[in-house]
Coordinates of C-alpha atoms and ligand atoms in Angstrom, one line a residue:
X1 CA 17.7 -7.7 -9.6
X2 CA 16.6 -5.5 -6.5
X3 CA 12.8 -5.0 -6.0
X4 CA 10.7 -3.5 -3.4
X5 CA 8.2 -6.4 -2.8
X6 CA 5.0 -6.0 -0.8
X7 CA 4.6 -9.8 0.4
X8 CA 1.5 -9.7 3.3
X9 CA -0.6 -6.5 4.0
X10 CA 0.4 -4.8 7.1
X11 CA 4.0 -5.3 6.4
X12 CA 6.6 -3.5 5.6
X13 CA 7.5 -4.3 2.1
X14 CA 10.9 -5.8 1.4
X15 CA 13.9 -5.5 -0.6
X16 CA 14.7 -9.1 -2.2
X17 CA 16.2 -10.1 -5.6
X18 CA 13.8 -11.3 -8.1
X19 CA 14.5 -12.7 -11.1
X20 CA 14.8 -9.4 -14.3
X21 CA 11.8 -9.0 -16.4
X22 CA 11.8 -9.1 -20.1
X23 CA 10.2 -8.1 -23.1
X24 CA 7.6 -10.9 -24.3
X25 CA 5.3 -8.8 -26.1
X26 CA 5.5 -7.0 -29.5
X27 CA 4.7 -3.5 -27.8
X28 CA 6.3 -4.0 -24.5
X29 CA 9.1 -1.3 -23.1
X30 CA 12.2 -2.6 -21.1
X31 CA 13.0 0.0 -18.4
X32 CA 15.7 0.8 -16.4
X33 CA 14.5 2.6 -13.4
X34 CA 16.5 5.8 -12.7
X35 CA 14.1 7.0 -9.9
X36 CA 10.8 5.6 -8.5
X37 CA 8.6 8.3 -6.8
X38 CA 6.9 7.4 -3.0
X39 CA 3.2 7.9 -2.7
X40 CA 0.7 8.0 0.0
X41 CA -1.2 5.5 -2.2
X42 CA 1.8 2.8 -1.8
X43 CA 1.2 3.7 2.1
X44 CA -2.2 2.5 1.6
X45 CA -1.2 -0.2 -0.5
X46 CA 0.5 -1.5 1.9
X47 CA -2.4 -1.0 4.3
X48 CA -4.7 -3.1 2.2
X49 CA -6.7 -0.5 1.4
X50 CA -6.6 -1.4 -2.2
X51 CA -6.9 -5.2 -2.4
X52 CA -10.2 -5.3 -3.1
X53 CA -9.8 -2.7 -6.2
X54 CA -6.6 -4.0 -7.9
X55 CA -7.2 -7.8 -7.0
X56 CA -2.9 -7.8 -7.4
X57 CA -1.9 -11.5 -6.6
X58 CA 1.1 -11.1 -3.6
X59 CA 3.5 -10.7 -3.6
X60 CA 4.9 -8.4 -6.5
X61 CA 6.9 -5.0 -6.7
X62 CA 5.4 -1.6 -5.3
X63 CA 6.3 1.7 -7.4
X64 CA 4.1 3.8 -9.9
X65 CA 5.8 7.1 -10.4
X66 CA 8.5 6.0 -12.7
X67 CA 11.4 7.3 -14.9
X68 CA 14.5 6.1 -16.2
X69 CA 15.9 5.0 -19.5
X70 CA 14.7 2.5 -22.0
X71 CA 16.3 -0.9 -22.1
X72 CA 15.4 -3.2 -25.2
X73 CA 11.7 -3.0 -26.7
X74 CA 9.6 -5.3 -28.7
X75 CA 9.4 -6.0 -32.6
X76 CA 6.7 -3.9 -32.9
X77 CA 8.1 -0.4 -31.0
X78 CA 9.2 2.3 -32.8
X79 CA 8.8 5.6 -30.6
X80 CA 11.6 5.1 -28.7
X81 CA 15.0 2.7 -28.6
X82 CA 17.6 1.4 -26.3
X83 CA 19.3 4.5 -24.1
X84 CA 16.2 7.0 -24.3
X85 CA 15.8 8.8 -21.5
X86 CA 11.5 8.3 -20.8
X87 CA 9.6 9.0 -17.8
X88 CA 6.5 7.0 -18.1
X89 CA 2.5 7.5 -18.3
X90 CA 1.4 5.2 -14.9
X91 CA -0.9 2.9 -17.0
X92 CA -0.3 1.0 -19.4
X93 CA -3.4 1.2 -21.9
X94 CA -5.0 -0.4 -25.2
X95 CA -4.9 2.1 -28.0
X96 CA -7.8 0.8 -29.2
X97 CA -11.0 0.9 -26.8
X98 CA -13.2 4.1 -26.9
X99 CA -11.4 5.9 -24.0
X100 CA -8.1 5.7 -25.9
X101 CA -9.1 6.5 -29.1
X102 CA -10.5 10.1 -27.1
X103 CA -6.9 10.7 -25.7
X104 CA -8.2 9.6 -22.6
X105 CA -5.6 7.1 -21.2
X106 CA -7.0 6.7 -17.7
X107 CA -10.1 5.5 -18.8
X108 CA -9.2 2.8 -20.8
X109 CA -11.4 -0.2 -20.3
X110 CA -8.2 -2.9 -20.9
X111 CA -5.5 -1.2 -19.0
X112 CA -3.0 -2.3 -16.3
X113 CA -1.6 0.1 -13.8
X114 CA 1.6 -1.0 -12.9
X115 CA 2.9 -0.9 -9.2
X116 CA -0.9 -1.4 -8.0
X117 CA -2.1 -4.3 -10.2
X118 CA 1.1 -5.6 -11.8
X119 CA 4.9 -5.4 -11.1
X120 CA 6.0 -1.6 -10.5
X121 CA 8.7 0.5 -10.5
X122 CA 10.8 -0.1 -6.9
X123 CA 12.9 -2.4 -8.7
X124 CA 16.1 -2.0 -11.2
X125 CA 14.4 -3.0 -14.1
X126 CA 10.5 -2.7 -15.1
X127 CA 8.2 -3.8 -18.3
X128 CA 5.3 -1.1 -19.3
X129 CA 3.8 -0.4 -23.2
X130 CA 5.4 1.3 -26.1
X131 CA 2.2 4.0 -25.6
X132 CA 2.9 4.8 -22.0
X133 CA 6.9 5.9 -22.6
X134 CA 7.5 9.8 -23.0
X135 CA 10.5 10.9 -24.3
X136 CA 12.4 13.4 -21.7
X137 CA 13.9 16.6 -22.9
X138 CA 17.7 16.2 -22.8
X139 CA 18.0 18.9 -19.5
X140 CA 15.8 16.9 -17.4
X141 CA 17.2 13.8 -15.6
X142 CA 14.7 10.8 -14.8
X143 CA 15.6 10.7 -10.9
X144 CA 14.4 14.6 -10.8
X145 CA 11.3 13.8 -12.9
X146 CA 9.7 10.5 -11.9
X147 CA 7.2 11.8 -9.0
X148 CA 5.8 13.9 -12.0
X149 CA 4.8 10.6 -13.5
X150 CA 2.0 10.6 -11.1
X151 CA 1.8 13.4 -8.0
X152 CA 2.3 15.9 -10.6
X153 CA 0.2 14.6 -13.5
X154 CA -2.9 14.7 -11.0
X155 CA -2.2 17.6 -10.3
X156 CA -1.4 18.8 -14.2
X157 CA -4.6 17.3 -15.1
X158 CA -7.1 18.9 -12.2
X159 CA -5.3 22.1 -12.9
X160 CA -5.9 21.7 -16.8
X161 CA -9.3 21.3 -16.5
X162 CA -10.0 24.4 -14.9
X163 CA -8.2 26.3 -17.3
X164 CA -11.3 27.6 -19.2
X165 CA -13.1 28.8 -16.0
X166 CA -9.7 30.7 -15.1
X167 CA -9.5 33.9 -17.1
X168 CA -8.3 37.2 -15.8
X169 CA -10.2 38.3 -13.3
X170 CA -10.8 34.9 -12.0
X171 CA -9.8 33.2 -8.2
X172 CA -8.6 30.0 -7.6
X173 CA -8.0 28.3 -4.4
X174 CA -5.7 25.8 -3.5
X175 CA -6.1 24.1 -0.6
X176 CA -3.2 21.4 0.5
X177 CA 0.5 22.8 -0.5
X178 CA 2.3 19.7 0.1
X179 CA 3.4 17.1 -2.9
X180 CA 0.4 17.5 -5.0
X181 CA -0.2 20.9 -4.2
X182 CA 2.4 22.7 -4.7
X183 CA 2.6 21.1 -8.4
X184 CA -0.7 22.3 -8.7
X185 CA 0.3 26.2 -7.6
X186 CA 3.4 26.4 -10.2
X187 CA 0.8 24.9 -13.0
X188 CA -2.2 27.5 -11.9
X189 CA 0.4 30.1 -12.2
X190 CA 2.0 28.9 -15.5
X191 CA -0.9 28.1 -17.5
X192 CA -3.8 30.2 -16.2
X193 CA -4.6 34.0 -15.3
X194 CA -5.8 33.4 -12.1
X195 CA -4.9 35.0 -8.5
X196 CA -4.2 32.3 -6.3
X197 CA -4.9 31.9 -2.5
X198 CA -2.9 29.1 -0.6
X199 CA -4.9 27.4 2.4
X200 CA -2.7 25.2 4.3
X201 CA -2.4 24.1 8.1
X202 CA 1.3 24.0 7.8
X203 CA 4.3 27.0 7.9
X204 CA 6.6 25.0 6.1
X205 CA 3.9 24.2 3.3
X206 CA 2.5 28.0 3.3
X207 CA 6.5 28.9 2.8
X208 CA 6.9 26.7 -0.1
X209 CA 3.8 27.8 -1.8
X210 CA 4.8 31.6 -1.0
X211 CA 8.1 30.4 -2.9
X212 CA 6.2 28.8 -5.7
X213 CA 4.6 32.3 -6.4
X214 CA 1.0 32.0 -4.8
X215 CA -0.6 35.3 -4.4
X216 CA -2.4 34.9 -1.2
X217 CA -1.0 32.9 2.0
X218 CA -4.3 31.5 4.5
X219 CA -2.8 29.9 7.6
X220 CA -5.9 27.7 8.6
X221 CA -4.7 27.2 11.8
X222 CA -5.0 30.8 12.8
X223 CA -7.0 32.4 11.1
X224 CA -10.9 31.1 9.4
X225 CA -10.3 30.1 5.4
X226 CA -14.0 31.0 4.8
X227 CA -13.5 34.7 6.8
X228 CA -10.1 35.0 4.7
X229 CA -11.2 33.5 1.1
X230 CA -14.7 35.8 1.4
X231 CA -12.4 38.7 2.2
X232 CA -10.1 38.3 -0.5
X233 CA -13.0 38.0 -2.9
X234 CA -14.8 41.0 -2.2
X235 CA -17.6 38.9 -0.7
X236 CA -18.2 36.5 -3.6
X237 CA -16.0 33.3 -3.2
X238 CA -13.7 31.5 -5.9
X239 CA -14.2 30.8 -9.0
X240 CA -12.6 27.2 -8.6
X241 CA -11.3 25.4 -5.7
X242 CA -8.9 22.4 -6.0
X243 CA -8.9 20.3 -2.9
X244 CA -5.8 18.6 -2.8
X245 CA -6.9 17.6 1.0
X246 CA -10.1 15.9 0.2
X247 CA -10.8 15.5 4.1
X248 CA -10.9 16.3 7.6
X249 CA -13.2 19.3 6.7
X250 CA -11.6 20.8 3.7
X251 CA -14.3 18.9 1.5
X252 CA -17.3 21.2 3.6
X253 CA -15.4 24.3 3.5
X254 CA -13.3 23.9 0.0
X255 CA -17.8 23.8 -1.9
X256 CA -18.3 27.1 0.9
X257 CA -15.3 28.9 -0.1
X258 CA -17.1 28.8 -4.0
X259 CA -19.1 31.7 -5.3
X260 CA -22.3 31.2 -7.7
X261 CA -21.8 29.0 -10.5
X262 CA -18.1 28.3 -8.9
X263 CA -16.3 24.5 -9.6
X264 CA -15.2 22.3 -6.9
X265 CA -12.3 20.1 -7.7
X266 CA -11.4 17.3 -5.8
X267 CA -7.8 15.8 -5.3
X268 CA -7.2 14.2 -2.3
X269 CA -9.8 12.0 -0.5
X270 CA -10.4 10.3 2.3
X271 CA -14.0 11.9 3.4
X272 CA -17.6 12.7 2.0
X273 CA -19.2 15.8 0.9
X274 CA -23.1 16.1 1.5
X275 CA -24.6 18.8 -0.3
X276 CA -28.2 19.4 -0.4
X277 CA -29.7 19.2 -3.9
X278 CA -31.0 22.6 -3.4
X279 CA -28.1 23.8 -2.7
X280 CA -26.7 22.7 -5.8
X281 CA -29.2 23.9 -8.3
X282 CA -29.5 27.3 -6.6
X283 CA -26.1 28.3 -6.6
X284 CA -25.4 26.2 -9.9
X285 CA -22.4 24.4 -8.9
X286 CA -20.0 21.8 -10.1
X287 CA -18.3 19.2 -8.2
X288 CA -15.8 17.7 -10.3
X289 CA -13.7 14.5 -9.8
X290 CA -9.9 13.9 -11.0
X291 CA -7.6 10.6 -11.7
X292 CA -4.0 10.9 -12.4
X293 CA -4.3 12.2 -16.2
X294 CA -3.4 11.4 -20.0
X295 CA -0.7 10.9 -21.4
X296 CA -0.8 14.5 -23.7
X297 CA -1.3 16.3 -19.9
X298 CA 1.7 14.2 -19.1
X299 CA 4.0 15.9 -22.2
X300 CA 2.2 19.6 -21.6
X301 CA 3.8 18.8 -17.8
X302 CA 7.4 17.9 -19.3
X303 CA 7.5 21.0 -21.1
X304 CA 6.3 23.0 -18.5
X305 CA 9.4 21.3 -16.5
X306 CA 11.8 21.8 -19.3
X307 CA 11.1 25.4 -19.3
X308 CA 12.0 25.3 -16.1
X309 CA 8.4 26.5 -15.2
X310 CA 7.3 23.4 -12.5
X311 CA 9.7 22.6 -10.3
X312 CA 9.5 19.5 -7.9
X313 CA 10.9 18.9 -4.3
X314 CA 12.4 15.7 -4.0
X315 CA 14.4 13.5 -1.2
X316 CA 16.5 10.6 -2.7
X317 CA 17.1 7.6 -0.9
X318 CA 18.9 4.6 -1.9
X319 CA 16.5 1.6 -3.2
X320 CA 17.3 -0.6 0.3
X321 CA 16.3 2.2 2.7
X322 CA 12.4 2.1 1.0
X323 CA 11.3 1.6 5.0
X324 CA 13.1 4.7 5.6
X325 CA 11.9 6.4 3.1
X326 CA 8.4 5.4 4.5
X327 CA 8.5 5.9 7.8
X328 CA 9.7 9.5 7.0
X329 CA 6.8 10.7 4.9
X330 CA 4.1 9.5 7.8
X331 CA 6.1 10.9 9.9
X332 CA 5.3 14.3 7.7
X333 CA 9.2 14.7 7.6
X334 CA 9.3 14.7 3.9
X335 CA 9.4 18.2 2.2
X336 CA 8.2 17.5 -1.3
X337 CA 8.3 13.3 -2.4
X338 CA 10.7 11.0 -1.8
X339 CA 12.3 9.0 -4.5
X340 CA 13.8 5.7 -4.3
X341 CA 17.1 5.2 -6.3
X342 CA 17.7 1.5 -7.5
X343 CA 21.9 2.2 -8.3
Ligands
ZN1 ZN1 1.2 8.1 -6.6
ZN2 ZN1 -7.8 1.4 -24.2

């Protein structure tokens, strides 16, 4: 079969056949990839940013944002069988350590996460566990879905853990309105009461947010956030940010765009935020970090989808142009994610 491989760092990854994976475990899932989602994360992949964390043995397949339909299944699998449609939960996890037992799938302390520490999704055919498959709803297509799998669970999960802080009367920021962000916005607005301000550096980002529904519009590169997000709070600041920037600056001005006992939730990354102490105890504030999410924020997402509540942007490209595909979104000329197609 096709696969994406990553053979060196610092090269372009390659399209090569490899020989098709198969089920050898009780609880393993047999996939056939419908759509495979592009991430900045398989940019820095590629850059060997993340050799030291995964420890992944070159070369092997890229792809972690994956749907399609299930293929054959172990003995022991019983959730789902041969021609389900599934989009699937980006780590494959346990079931039985602590973490796991709490729901918590992304914690799980004997997990593999394919695409960055095992064979991914870039390839026709992929093996993950019988607990990371989630059924789709009939309506929704995997190639339309499989960026959800991980750009969207983020930002599911970041956004479902502010919901208690949101009631109405609340303000929520979002700063960044590209992949993640505008996930975020249609899940803010879905599941939460808050108003929400858009800060983004971009006209084409600003327009999609206006499109997803966002209250507020801040163009950053005209006017001051701070100036704008004080104004449109009366003086006070937010009640939650969500950085899905996580640098160049946002990470100082997302924690001074919060008001007293406001939360500070950070997405993206890439810098450091230095807060004196002080400053923390006085005004009470939380800084809060967030890792893809669990596999129940990954259903609450698929229904949100179904109901045609979350909508995602996507580019498709055929399987073989992956370098296309790449060179596109640093280029910053991919509206929404780009999602490789194996047939
Ligand atoms: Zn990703
Ligand atoms: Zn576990």
């Amino acid at each position: 079969m096709k696969a994406v491989r990553l053979e060196q760092y610092h090269q372009p990854p390659v399209v090569l056949d490899v020989p098709e994976p198969r089920v050898a475990g009780p609880w393993d899932v047999l996939v056939e990839i419908g759509g495979a989602g592009l991430c900045r994360t398989d940019l820095h992949i590629v850059e060997g940013q993340w050799a030291q964390k995964s420890r992944v043995e070159l070369p092997y397949t890229l792809g972690h944002e994956n749907a399609g339909w299930v293929r054959d299944t172990g003995s022991a699998v019983t959730n789902v069988t041969p021609g389900d449609p599934v989009i699937l939960h980006p780590l494959v996890t346990c079931g039985l350590c602590r973490a796991c037992r709490a729901g918590d799938d992304v914690h799980c302390t004997a997990s593999t996460f394919p695409g960055i520490d095992r064979d991914g999704g870039m390839a026709e055919l992929m093996v993950t566990g019988a607990r990371s498959v989630l059924k789709l709803d009939p309506s929704l297509e995997p190639v339309h879905v499989a960026a959800l799998a991980d750009a969207g669970l983020t930002a599911y999960h970041a956004v479902r853990k502010a919901v208690p802080l949101l009631y109405p009367g609340t303000h929520a920021v979002v700063i960044g309105a590209g992949g993640l962000g505008h996930i975020g916005i249609q899940c803010l607005l879905a599941i939460t009461a808050a108003e929400v301000t858009v800060v983004d550096r971009s006209e084409a980002a600003l327009s999609l947010a206006k499109e997803s529904g966002a209250h507020h519009l801040v163009n950053a590169m005209t006017e001051d956030p701070l100036v704008a997000i004080r104004h449109l709070t009366h003086g006070a600041g937010a009640h939650v940010v969500l950085d899905f920037v996580g640098e160049g600056g946002t990470e100082t001005q997302g924690v001074a765009m919060l008001r007293r006992a406001g939360s500070y939730f950070v997405i993206g990354y890439g810098g450091s935020v230095s807060i004196p102490t002080i400053d923390i105890i006085y005004s009470e504030i939380n800084l809060i970090g967030n890792l893809v999410g669990t596999y129940n924020d990954l259903d609450e997402l698929m229904t949100l989808v179904a109901h045609g509540k979350v909508r995602l942007h996507t580019q498709t490209y055929p399987l073989d142009a992956v370098n296309h595909a790449i060179a596109d979104l640093e280029a910053g000329r991919l509206p929404g994610r780009g999602i490789l197609v194996p047939r």
